[in-house]
Tab-separated table of C-alpha atoms in Angstrom:
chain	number	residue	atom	x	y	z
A	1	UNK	CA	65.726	-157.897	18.477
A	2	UNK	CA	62.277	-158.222	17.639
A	3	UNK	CA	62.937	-157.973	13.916
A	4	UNK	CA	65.297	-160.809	14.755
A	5	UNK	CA	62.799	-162.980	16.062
A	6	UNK	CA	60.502	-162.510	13.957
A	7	UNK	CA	62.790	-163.852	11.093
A	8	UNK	CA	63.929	-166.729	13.082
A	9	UNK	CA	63.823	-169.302	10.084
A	10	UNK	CA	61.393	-172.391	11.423
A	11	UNK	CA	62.700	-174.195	8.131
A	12	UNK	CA	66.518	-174.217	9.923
A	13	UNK	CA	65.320	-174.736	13.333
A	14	UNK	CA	62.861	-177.621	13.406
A	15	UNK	CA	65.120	-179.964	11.512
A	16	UNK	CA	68.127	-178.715	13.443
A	17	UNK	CA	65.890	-179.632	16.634
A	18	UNK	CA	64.450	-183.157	15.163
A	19	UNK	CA	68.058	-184.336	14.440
A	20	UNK	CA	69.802	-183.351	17.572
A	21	UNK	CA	66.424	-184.902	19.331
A	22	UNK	CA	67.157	-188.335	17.018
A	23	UNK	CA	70.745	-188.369	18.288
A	24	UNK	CA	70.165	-187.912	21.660
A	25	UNK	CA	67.494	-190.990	21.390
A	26	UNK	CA	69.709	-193.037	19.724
A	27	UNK	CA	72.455	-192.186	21.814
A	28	UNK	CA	70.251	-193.307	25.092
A	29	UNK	CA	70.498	-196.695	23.336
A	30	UNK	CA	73.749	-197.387	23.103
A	31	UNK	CA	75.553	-196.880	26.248
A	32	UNK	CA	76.561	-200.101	28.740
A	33	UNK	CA	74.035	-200.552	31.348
A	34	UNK	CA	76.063	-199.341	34.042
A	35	UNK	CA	76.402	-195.718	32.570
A	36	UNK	CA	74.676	-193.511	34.330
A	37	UNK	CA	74.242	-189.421	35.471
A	38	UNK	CA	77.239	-187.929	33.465
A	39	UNK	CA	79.025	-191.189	32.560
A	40	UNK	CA	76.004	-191.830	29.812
A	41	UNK	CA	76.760	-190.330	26.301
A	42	UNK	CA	73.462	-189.640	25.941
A	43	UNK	CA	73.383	-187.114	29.051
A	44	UNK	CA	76.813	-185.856	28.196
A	45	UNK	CA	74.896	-185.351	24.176
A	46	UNK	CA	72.614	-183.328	26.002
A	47	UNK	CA	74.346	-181.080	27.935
A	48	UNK	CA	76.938	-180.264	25.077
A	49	UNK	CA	73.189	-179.671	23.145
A	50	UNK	CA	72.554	-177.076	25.871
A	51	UNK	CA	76.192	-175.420	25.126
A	52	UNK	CA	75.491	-175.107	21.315
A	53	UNK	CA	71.609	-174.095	21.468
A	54	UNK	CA	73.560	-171.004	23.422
A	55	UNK	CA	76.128	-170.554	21.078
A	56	UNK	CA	73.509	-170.445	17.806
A	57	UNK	CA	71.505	-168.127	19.945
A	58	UNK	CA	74.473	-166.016	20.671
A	59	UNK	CA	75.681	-166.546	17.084
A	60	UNK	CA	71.650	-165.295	15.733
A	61	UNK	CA	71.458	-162.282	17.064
A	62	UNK	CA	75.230	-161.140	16.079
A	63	UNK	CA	75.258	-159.226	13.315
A	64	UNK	CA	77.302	-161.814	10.826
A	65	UNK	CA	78.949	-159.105	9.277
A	66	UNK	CA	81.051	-158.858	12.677
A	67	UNK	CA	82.506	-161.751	11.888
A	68	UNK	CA	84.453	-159.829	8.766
A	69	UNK	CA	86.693	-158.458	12.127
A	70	UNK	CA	87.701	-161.997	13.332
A	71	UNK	CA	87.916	-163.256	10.138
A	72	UNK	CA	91.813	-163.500	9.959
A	73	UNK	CA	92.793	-163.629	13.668
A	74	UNK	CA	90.309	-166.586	13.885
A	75	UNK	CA	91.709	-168.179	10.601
A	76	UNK	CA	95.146	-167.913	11.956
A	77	UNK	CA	94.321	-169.088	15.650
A	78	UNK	CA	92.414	-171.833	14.345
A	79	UNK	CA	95.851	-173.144	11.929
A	80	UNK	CA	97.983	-172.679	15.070
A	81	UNK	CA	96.047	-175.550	17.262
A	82	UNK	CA	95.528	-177.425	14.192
A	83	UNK	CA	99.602	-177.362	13.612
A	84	UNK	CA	99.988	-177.592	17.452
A	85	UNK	CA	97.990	-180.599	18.233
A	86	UNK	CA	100.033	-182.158	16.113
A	87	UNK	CA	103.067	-182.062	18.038
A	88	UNK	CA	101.513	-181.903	21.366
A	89	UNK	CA	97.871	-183.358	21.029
A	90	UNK	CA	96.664	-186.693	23.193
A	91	UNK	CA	97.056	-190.101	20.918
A	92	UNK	CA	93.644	-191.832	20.952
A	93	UNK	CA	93.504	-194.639	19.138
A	94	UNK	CA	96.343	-193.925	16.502
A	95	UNK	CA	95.696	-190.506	15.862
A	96	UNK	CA	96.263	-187.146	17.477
A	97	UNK	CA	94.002	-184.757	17.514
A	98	UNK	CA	93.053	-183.981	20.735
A	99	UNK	CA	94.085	-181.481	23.523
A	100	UNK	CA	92.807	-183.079	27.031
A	101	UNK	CA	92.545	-180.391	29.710
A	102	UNK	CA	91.004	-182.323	32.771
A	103	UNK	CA	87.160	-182.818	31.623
A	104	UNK	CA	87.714	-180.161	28.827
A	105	UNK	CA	88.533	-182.524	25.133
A	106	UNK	CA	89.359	-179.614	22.250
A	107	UNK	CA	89.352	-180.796	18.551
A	108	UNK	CA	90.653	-177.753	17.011
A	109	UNK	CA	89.949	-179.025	13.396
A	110	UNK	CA	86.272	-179.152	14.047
A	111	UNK	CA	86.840	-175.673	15.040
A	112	UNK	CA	89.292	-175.145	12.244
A	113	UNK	CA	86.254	-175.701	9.496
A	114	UNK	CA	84.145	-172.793	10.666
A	115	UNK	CA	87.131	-170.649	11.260
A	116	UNK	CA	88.150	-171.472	7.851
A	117	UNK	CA	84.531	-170.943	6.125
A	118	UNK	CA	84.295	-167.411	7.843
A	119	UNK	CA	87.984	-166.074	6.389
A	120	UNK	CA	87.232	-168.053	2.589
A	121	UNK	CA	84.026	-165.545	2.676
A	122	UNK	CA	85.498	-163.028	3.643
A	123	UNK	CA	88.488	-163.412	1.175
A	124	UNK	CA	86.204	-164.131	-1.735
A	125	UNK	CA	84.037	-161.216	-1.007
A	126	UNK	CA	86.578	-158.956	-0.915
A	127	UNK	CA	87.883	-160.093	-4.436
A	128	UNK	CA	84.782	-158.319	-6.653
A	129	UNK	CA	85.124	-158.494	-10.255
A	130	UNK	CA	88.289	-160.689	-9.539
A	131	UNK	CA	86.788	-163.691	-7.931
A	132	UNK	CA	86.618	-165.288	-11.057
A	133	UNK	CA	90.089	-164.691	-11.723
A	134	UNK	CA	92.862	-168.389	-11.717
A	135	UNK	CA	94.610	-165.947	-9.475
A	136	UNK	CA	91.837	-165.882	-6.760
A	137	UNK	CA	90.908	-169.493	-7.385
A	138	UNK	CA	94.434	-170.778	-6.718
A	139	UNK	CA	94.738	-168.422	-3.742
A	140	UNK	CA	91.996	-169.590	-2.198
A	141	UNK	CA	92.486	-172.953	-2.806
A	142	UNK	CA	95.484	-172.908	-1.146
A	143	UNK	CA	93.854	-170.704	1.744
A	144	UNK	CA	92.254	-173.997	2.257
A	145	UNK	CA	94.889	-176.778	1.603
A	146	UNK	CA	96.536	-175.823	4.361
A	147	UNK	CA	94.811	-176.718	7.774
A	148	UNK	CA	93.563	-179.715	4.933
A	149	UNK	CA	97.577	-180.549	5.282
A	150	UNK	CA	97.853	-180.277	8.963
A	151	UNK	CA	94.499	-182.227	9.159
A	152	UNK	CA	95.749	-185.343	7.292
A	153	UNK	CA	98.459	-185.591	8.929
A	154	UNK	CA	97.051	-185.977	12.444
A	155	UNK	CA	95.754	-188.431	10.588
A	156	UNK	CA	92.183	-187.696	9.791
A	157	UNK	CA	91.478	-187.938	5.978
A	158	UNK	CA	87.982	-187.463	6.654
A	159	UNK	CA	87.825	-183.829	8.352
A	160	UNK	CA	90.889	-182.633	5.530
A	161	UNK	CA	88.346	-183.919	2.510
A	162	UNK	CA	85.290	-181.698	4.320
A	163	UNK	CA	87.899	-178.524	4.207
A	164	UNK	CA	88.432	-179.299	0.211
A	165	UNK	CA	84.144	-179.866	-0.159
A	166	UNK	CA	84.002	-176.237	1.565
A	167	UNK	CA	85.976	-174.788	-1.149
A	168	UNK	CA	84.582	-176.049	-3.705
A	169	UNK	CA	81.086	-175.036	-2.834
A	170	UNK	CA	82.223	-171.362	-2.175
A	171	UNK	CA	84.330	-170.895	-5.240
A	172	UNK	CA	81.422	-172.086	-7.861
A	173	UNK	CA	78.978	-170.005	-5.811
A	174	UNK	CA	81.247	-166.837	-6.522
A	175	UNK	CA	81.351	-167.783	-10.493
A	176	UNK	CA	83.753	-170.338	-10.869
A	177	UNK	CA	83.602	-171.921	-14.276
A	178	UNK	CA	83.141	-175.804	-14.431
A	179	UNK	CA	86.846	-176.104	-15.873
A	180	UNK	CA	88.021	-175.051	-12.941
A	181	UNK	CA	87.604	-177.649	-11.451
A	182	UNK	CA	90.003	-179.375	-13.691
A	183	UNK	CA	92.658	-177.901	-11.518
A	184	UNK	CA	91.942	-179.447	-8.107
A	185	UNK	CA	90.879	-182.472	-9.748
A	186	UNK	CA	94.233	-182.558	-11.757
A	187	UNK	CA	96.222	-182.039	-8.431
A	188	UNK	CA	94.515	-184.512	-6.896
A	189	UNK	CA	94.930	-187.388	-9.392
A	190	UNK	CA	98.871	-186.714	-9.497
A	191	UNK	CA	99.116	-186.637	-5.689
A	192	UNK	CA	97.376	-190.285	-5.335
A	193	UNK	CA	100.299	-192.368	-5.671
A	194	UNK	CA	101.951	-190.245	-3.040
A	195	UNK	CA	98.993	-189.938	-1.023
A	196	UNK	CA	98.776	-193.893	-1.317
A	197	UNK	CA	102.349	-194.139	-0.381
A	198	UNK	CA	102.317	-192.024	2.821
A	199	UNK	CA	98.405	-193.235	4.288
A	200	UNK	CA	98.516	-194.686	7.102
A	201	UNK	CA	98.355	-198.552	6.925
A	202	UNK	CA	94.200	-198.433	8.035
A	203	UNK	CA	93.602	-195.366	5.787
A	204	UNK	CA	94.621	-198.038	2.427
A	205	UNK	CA	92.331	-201.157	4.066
A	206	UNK	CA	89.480	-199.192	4.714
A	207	UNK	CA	89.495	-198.056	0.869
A	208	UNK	CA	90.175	-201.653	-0.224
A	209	UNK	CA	87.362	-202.669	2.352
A	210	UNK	CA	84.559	-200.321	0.364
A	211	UNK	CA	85.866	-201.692	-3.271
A	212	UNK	CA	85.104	-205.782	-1.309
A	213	UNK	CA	84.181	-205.524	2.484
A	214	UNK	CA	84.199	-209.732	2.244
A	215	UNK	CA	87.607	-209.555	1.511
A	216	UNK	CA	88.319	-208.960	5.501
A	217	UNK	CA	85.161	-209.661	7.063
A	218	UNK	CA	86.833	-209.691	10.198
A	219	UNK	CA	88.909	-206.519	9.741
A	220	UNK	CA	88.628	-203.379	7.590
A	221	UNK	CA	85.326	-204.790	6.274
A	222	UNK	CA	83.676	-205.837	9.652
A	223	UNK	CA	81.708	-202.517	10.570
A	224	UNK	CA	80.872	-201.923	6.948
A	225	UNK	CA	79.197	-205.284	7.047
A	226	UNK	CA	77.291	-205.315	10.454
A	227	UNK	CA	76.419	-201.727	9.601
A	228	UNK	CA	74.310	-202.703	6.023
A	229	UNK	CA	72.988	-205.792	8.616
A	230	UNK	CA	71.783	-203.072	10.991
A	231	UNK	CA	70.097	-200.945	8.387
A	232	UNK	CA	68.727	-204.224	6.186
A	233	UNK	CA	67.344	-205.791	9.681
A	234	UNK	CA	65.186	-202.704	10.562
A	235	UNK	CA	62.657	-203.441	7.634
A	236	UNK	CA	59.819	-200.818	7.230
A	237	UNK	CA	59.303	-199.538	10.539
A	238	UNK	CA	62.110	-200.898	12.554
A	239	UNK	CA	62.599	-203.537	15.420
A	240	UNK	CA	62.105	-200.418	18.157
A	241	UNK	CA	63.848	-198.153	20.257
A	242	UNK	CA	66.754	-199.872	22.360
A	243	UNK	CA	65.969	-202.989	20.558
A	244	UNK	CA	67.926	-204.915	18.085
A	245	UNK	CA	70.912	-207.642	18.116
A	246	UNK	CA	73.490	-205.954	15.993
A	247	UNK	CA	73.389	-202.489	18.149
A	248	UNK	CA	72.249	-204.237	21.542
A	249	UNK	CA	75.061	-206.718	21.659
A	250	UNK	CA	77.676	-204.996	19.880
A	251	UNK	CA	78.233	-206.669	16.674
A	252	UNK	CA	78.064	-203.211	15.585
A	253	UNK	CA	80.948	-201.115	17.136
A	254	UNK	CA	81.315	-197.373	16.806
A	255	UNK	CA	77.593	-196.901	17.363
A	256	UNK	CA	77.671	-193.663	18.826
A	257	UNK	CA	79.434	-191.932	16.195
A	258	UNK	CA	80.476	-192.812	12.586
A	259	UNK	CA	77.473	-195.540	12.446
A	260	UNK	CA	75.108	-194.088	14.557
A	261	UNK	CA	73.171	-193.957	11.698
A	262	UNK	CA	72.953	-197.720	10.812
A	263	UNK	CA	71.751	-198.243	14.614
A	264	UNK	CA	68.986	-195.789	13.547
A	265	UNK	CA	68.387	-197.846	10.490
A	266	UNK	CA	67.975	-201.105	12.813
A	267	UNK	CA	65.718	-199.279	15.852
A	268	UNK	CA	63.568	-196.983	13.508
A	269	UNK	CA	63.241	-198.739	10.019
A	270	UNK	CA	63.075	-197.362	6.746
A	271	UNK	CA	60.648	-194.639	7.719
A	272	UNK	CA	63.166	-193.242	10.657
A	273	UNK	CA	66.100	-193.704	8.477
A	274	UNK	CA	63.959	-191.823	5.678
A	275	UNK	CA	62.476	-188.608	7.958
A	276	UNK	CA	66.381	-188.070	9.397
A	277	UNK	CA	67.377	-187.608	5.366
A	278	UNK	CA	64.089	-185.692	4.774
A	279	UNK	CA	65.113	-183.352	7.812
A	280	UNK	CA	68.524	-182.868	6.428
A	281	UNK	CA	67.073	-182.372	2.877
A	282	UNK	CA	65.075	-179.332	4.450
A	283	UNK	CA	67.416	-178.192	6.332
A	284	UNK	CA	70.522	-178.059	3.406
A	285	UNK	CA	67.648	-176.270	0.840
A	286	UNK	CA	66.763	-173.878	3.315
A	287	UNK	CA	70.855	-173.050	4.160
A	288	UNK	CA	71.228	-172.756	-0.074
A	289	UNK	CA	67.865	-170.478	-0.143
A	290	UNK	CA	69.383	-168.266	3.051
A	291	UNK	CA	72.777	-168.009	0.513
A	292	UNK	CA	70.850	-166.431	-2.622
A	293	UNK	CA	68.752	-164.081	-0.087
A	294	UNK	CA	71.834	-163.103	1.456
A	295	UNK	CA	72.495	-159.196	1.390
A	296	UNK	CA	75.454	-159.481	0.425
A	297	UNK	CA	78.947	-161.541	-0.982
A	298	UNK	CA	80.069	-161.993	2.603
A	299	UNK	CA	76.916	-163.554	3.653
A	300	UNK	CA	76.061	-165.478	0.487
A	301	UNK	CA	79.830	-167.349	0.851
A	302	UNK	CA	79.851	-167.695	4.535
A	303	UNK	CA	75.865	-169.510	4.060
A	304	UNK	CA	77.091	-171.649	0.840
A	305	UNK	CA	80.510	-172.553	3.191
A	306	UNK	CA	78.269	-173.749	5.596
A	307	UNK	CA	75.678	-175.859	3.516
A	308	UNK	CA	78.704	-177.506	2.037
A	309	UNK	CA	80.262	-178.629	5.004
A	310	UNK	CA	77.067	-180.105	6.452
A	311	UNK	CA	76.226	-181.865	2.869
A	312	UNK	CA	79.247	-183.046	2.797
A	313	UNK	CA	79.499	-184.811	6.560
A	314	UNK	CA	76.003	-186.129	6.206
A	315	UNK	CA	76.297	-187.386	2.489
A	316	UNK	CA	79.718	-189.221	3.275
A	317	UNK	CA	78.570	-190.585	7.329
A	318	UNK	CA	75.484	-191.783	5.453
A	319	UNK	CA	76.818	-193.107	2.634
A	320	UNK	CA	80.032	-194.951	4.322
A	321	UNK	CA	77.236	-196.772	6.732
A	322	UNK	CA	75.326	-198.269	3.541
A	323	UNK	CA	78.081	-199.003	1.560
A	324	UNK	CA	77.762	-196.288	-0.910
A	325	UNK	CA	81.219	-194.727	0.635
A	326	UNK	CA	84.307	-195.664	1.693
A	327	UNK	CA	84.847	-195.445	6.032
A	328	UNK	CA	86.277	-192.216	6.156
A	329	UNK	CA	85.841	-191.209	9.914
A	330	UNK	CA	82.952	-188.715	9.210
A	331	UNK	CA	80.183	-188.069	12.145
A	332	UNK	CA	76.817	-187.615	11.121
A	333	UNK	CA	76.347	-183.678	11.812
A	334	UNK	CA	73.708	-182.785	15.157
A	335	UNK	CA	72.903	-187.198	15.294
A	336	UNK	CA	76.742	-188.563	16.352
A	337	UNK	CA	77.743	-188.187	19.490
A	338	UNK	CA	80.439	-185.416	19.500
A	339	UNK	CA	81.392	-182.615	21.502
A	340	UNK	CA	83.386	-180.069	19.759
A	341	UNK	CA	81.733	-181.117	16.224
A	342	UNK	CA	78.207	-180.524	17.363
A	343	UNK	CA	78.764	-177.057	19.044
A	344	UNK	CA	80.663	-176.141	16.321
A	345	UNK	CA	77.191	-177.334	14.074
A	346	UNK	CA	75.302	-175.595	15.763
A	347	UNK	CA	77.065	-171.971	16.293
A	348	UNK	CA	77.084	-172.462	12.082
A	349	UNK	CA	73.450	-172.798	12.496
A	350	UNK	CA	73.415	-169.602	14.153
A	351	UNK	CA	75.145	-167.444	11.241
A	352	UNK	CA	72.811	-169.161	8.933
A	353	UNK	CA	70.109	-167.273	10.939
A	354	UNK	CA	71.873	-164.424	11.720
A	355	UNK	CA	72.404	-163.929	7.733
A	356	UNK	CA	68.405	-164.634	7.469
A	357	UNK	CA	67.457	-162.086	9.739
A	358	UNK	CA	69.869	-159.756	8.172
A	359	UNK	CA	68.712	-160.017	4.789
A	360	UNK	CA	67.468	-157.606	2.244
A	361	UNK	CA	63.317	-157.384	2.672
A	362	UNK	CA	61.721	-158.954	-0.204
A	363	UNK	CA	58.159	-159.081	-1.463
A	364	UNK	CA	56.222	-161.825	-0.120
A	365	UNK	CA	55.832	-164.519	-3.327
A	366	UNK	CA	52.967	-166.859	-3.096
A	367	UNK	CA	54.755	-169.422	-6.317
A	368	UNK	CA	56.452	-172.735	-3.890
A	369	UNK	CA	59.503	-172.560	-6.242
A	370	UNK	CA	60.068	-168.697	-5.777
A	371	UNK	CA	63.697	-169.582	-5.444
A	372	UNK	CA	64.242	-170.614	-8.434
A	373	UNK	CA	63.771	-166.987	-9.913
A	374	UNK	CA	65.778	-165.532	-7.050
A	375	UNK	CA	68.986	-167.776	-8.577
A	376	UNK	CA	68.178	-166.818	-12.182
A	377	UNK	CA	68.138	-162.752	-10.691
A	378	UNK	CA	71.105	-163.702	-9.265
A	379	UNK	CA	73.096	-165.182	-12.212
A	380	UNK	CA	71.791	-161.788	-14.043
A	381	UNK	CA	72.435	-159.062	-11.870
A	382	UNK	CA	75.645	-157.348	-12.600
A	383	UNK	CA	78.937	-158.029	-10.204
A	384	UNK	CA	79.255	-155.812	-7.447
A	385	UNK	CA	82.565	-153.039	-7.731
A	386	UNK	CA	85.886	-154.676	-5.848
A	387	UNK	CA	86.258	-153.457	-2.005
A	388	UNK	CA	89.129	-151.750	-1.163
């Protein structure tokens, strides 16, 4: 345990801490006035903070190669609720994808992506020599296509696009070649038209929206819109905390969640906007140096799996709130208000220190870009024999 402590990474946990901090600020912003105790998202933020703090704790002293064990009960667990929510989830505003148990709200495909980052590793790792193979690549594509599947149709494009940004970060970590990608992308470009077909009637408006937001002002475009007013309006150093007309009155809707972000455009300003990308900038390079330090395959996957799926969430939720990205339904990882999502974050946090404290003992290097000639020993040292 003391080894453990001793390698707790400060370069995962301050940003980790800053964010969730940022949120919960934000958050104390944007309730109605008459919220209070429990009934304010911001206190509710809090105490689901206090639930995921313990389960990265829990999560960073585990050994992470435990979670090889759970690997495929909790990969096949995990594609149960997603299938089962489906069919006997809660509706909430047109989609289902929610079990309601009293005060208890599940959202099993927040759960789903960990589950399904955990048994890619451990699938990949277990491949050797062979993960390079059009074999492995389709297998494990499809490993992943499938609670992607279930996802959409709940509907929520945004979550089944994060399972697809997962696998891609894994399978060019374990040597996939660039052409590879051809395969996917080829898939993908003959399924449009019956993608297009089957969306939902608000998944098509919100991608017409991004290509003109003007062209419904009122409608599909109206968030996008108020959202680049929010961020626009907070200037350098921002109008303050708690104040500002878009957020304060509610031109801006959704504030708590997918443009939580543009509110912290309008309160905090350029600068604010500008430290919460610096944070996540930090903390994503320090996830991708905790991959290539990584004792081994299992660990290296399971850290890339997880850098992905936060990159991913934060590049999309930021882009979508200044126009650079379509409104896809993304939260902003450890800022948005969330339940599920950000205990999920966090427990993900905890393997990423878990496989830091676990790592092979290296020399201390005094060069600032020492990382770069960990990935070049990386690229040169020879594959490791396939596991039985």
């Amino acid at each position: 345990m003391t080894d453990a402590l001793r390698r707790f990474d400060l370069a995962i946990i301050i940003p980790a801490i800053a964010l969730v901090s940022a949120g919960i600020l934000i958050l104390s912003t944007t309730g109605d006035p008459g919220q209070t105790g429990l009934d304010h998202k911001a206190v509710q933020q809090g105490v689901f903070v206090a639930i995921g703090l313990a389960a990265a704790l829990v999560m960073a002293f585990l050994d992470y190669r435990l979670l090889n064990a759970v690997a495929l009960p909790a990969f096949i667990g995990g594609t149960i609720l997603v299938a089962a929510v489906v069919v006997f989830g809660d509706a909430n505003l047109g989609a289902q994808r929610w079990f309601v148990v009293g005060p208890i709200v599940i959202q099993p495909s927040e759960i789903m992506k960990l589950a399904a980052i955990v048994f890619l590793a451990r699938y990949l790792a277990r491949r050797g020599e062979g993960v390079r193979s059009i074999r492995t690549l389709l297998l494990s594509l499809l490993i992943m296509l499938v609670p992607a599947a279930l996802v959409f149709i709940q509907p929520d494009l945004g979550s089944a696009l994060v399972f697809v940004a997962i696998w891609l970060a894994m399978v060019f970590v374990a040597g996939a070649r660039w052409w590879h990608a051809l395969i996917p992308a080829g898939m993908a470009l003959a399924a449009f038209p019956f993608a297009w077909f089957f969306a939902q009637d608000y998944m098509r408006e919100r991608f017409v929206a991004f290509l003109d937001p003007s062209s419904d002002p009122l409608g599909a475009g109206y968030n996008v819109l108020q959202a680049r007013i929010s961020i626009g309006s907070g200037g350098w150093w921002g109008q303050g905390i708690g104040q500002g007309t878009q957020s304060q009155l509610e031109f801006l809707r959704v504030r708590d969640t997918d443009f939580i972000f543009a509110v912290l455009g309008e309160q905090l300003g350029f600068v604010g906007a500008l430290g919460v990308i610096l944070f996540f900038t930090i903390l994503l390079a320090q996830a991708v140096i905790i991959s290539i330090r990584a004792r081994d395959d299992f660990g290296r996957y399971l850290a890339i799996g997880i850098a992905g799926m936060l990159f991913f969430q934060s590049f999309v939720n930021i882009g979508m709130n200044v126009g650079l990205m379509p409104v896809t339904g993304i939260t902003l990882p450890l800022l948005s208000f969330g339940r599920n999502s950000l205990v999920v974050t966090l427990a993900a946090i905890g393997i990423l220190l878990s496989i830091n404290a676990h790592r092979t003992a290296a020399p201390h290097r005094q060069q600032g870009v020492w990382w770069v000639s960990s990935v070049r020993r990386m690229a040169a040292r020879p594959e490791s024999p396939p596991r039985p």
